[in-house]
Coordinates of C-alpha atoms in Angstrom, one line a residue:
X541 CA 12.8 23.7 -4.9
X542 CA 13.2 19.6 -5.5
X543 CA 10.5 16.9 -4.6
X544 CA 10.9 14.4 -1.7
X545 CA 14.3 15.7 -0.1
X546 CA 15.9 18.9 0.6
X547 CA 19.0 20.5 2.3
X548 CA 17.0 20.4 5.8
X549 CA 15.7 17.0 5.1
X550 CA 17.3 15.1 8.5
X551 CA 17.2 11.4 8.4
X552 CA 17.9 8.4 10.7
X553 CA 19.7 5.1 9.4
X554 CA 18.0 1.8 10.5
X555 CA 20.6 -0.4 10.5
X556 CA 23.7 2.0 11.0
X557 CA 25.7 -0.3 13.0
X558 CA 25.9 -3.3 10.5
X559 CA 29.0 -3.3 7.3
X560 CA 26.6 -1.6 4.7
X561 CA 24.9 0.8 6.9
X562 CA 28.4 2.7 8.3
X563 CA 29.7 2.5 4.9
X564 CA 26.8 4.2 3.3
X565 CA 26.4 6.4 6.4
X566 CA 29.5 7.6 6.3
X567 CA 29.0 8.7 2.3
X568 CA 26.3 10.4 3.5
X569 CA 27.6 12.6 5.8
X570 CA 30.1 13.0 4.0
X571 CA 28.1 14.8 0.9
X572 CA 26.4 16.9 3.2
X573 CA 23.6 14.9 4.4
X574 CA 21.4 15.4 7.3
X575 CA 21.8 12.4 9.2
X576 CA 21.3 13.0 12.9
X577 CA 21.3 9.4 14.0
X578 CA 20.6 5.4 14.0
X579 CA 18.5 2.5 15.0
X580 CA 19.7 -1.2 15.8
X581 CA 17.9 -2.7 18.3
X582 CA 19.6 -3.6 21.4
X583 CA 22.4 -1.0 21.0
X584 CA 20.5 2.0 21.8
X585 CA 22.6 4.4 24.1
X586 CA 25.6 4.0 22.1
X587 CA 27.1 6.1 19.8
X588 CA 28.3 5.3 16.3
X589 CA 30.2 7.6 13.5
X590 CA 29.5 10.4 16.2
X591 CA 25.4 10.0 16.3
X592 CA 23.5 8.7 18.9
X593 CA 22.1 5.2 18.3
X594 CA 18.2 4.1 19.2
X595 CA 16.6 0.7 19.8
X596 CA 13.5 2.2 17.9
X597 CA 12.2 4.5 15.1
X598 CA 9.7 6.0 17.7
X599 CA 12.5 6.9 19.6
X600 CA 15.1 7.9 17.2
X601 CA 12.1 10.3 16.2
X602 CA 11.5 11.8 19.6
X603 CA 15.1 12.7 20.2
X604 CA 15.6 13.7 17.0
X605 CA 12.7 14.7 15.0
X606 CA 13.9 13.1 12.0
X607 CA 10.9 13.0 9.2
X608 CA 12.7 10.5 6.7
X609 CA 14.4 7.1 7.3
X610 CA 16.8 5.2 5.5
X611 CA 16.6 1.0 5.7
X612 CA 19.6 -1.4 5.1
X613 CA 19.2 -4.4 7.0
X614 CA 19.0 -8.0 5.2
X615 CA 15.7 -8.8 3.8
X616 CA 13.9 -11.1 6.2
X617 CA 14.0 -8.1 8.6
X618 CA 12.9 -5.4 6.1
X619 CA 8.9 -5.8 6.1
X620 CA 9.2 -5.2 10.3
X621 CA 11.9 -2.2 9.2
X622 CA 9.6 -0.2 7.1
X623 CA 6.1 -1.1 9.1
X624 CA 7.9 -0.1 12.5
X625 CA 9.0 3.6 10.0
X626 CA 5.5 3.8 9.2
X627 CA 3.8 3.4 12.2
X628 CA 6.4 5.9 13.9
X629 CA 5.1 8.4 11.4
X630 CA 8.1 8.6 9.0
X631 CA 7.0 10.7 6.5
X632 CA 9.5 9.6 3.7
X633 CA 11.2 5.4 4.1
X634 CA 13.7 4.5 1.4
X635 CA 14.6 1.2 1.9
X636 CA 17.7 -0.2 -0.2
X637 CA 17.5 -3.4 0.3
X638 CA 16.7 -6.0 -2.6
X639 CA 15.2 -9.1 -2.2
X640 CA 12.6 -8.8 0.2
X641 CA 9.3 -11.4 -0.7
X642 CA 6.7 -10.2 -2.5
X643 CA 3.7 -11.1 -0.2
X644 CA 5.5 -9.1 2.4
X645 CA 5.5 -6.2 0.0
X646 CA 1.8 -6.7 -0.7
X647 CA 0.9 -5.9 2.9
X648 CA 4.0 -3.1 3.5
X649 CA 1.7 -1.1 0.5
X650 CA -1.5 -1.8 2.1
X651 CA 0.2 -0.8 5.6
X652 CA 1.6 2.7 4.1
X653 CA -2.1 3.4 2.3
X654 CA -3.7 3.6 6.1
X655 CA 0.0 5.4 7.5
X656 CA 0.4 8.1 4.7
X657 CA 4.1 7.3 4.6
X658 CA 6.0 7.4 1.3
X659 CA 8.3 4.6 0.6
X660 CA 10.9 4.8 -2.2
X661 CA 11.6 0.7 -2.9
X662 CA 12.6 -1.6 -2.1
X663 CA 15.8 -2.8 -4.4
X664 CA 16.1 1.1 -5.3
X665 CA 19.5 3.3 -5.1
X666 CA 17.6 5.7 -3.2
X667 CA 16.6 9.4 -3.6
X668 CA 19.5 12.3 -4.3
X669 CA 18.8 16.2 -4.5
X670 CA 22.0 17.2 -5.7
X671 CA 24.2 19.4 -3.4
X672 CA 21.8 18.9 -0.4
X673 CA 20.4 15.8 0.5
X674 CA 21.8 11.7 -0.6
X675 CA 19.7 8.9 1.1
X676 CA 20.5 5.8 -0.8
X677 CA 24.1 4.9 -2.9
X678 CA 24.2 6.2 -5.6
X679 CA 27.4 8.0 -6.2
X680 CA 27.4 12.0 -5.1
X681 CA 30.3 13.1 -7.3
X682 CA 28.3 12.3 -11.0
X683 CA 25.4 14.9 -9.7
X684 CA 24.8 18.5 -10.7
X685 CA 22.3 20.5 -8.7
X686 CA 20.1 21.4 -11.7
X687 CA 16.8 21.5 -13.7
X688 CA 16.4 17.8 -15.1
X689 CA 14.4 15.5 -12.7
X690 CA 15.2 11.8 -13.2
X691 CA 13.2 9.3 -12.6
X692 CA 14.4 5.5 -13.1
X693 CA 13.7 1.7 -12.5
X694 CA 16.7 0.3 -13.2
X695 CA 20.0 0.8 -11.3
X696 CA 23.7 1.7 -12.8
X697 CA 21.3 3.6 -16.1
X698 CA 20.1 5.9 -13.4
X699 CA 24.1 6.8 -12.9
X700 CA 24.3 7.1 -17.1
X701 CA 21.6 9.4 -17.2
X702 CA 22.8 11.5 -14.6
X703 CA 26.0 11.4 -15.8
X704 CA 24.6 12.7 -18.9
X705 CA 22.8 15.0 -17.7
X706 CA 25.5 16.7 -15.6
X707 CA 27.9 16.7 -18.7
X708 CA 26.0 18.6 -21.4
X709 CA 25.2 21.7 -17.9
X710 CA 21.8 20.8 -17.1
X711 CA 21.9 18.9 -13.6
X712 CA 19.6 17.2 -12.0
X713 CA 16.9 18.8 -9.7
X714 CA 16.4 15.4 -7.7
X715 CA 17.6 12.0 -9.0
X716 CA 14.5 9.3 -7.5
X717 CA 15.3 5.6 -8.1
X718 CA 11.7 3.6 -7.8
X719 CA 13.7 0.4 -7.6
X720 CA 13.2 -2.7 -9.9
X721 CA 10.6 -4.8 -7.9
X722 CA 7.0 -5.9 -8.8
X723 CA 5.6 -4.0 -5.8
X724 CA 7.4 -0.6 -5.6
X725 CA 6.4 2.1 -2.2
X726 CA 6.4 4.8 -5.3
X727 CA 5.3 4.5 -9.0
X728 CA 6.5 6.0 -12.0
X729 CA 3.0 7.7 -12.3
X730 CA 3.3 9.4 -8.7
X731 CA 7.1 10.8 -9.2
X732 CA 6.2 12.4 -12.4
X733 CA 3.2 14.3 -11.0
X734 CA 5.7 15.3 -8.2
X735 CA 8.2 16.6 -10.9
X736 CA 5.3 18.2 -12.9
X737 CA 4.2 20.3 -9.9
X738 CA 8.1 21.1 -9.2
X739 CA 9.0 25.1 -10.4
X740 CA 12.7 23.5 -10.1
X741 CA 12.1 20.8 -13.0
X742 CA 12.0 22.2 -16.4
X743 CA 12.4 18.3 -18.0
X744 CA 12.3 15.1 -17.0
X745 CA 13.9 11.9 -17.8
X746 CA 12.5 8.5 -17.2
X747 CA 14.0 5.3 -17.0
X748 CA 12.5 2.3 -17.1
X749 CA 12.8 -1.9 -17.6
X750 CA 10.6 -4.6 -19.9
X751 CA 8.5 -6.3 -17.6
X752 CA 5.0 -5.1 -16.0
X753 CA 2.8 -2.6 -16.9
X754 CA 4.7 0.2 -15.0
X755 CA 5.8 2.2 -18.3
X756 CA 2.8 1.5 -19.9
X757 CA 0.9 3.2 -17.0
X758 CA 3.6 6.1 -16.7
X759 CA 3.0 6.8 -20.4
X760 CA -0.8 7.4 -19.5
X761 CA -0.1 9.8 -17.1
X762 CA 2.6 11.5 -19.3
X763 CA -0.3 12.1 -21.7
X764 CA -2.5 13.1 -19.5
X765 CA -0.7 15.2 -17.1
X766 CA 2.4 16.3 -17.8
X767 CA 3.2 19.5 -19.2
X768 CA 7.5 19.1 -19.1
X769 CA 9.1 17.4 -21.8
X770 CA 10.0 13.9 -21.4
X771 CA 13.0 11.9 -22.2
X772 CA 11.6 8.1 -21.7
X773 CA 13.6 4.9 -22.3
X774 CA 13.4 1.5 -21.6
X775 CA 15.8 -0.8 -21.3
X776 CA 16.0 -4.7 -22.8
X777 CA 14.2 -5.9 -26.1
X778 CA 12.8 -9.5 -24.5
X779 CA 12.5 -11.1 -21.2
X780 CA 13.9 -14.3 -20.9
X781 CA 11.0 -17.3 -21.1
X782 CA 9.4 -18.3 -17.9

């Protein structure tokens, strides 16, 4: 098993015709992935890498009966991205993107608390189950289909701890980058229970950045309901004044 995606996990790109949406795309299907098309509106009809292109999530989903999406459009655009996933009934939106304003955030986690959507982000590498599923960019080659789940809030440490973890034979069962902003889709707290309740994961490694209350939190539910050893570290010693 694994927790969020899987090798029958089929996904739709928003955003597949633009530079970073092709390129990521194509790594995708390239490492196996499930991708069975795209949404850019005003191009639906066309075809791009060889999958049929949508003007909408709702429709992308009724031709294809995709149940995750994967967002990279520029930041401005992204609160419509992941509300229009949502209300389509997406079950899992990883959006890539970073910069996206915090007040729009604020009503994108009210929004999925009504929808039952799960959104990994924003500002995240994405979500890898190693030898079946990549939805983000991180890089497939460092990852080891395996029994360590990682967890992480920061970005290229999420790569060192996989790499890690690949080199001393213990893999990964699914990599899940949270993403680095104050208002994340998915917590610390709610990927750990998903790795506690996983028969796959036999330890977990965690990740995480000074700043917030996010590790403190994730500690609490370590003690409280986790079972699996954990490997936690956080990165930096001070944050800069201001």
């Amino acid at each position: 098993m694994s927790i969020l995606v899987h090798g029958e996990t089929s996904v739709v790109c928003q955003g597949i015709t633009g530079r970073t949406g092709t390129y990521h795309s194509e790594q995708a299907l390239a490492y196996g992935t499930k991708l069975v098309g795209g949404v850019t509106p005003g191009k639906g009809g066309s075809v791009h890498l060889g999958l049929p292109v949508f003007n909408t999530v709702a429709d992308a989903l009724e031709h294809t009966g995709a149940t995750a999406s994967v967002i990279y459009v520029p930041a401005a655009f992204c609160r419509d991205s992941i509300l229009e996933a949502a209300a389509a009934g997406v079950e899992l939106i990883v959006c890539i993107t970073e910069g996206i304003p915090v007040l729009d955030m604020i009503e994108v986690r009210e929004c999925l608390r009504r929808t039952g959507s799960r959104l990994i982000g924003p500002n995240c590498p994405g979500v890898i189950t190693p030898g079946e599923c990549k939805i983000g960019i991180m890089p497939g080659s460092i990852h080891m289909k395996g029994r360590v789940g990682v967890v992480s809030r920061a970005g290229t440490l999420t790569y060192e701890a996989v790499k890690q973890t690949t080199n001393v034979g213990a893999g990964q069962s699914t990599c899940v980058g949270i993403g680095g902003d104050p208002i994340p889709g998915t917590t610390f707290s709610e990927v750990l229970e998903l790795f506690e309740q996983d028969v796959q994961t036999e330890a977990i490694v965690m990740v995480g950045e000074i700043g917030g209350s996010a590790e403190e939190e994730a500690a609490v539910t370590i003690r409280q309901q986790v079972t699996k050893p954990v490997v936690a570290y956080v990165a930096g010693v001070t944050a800069p004044k201001g």
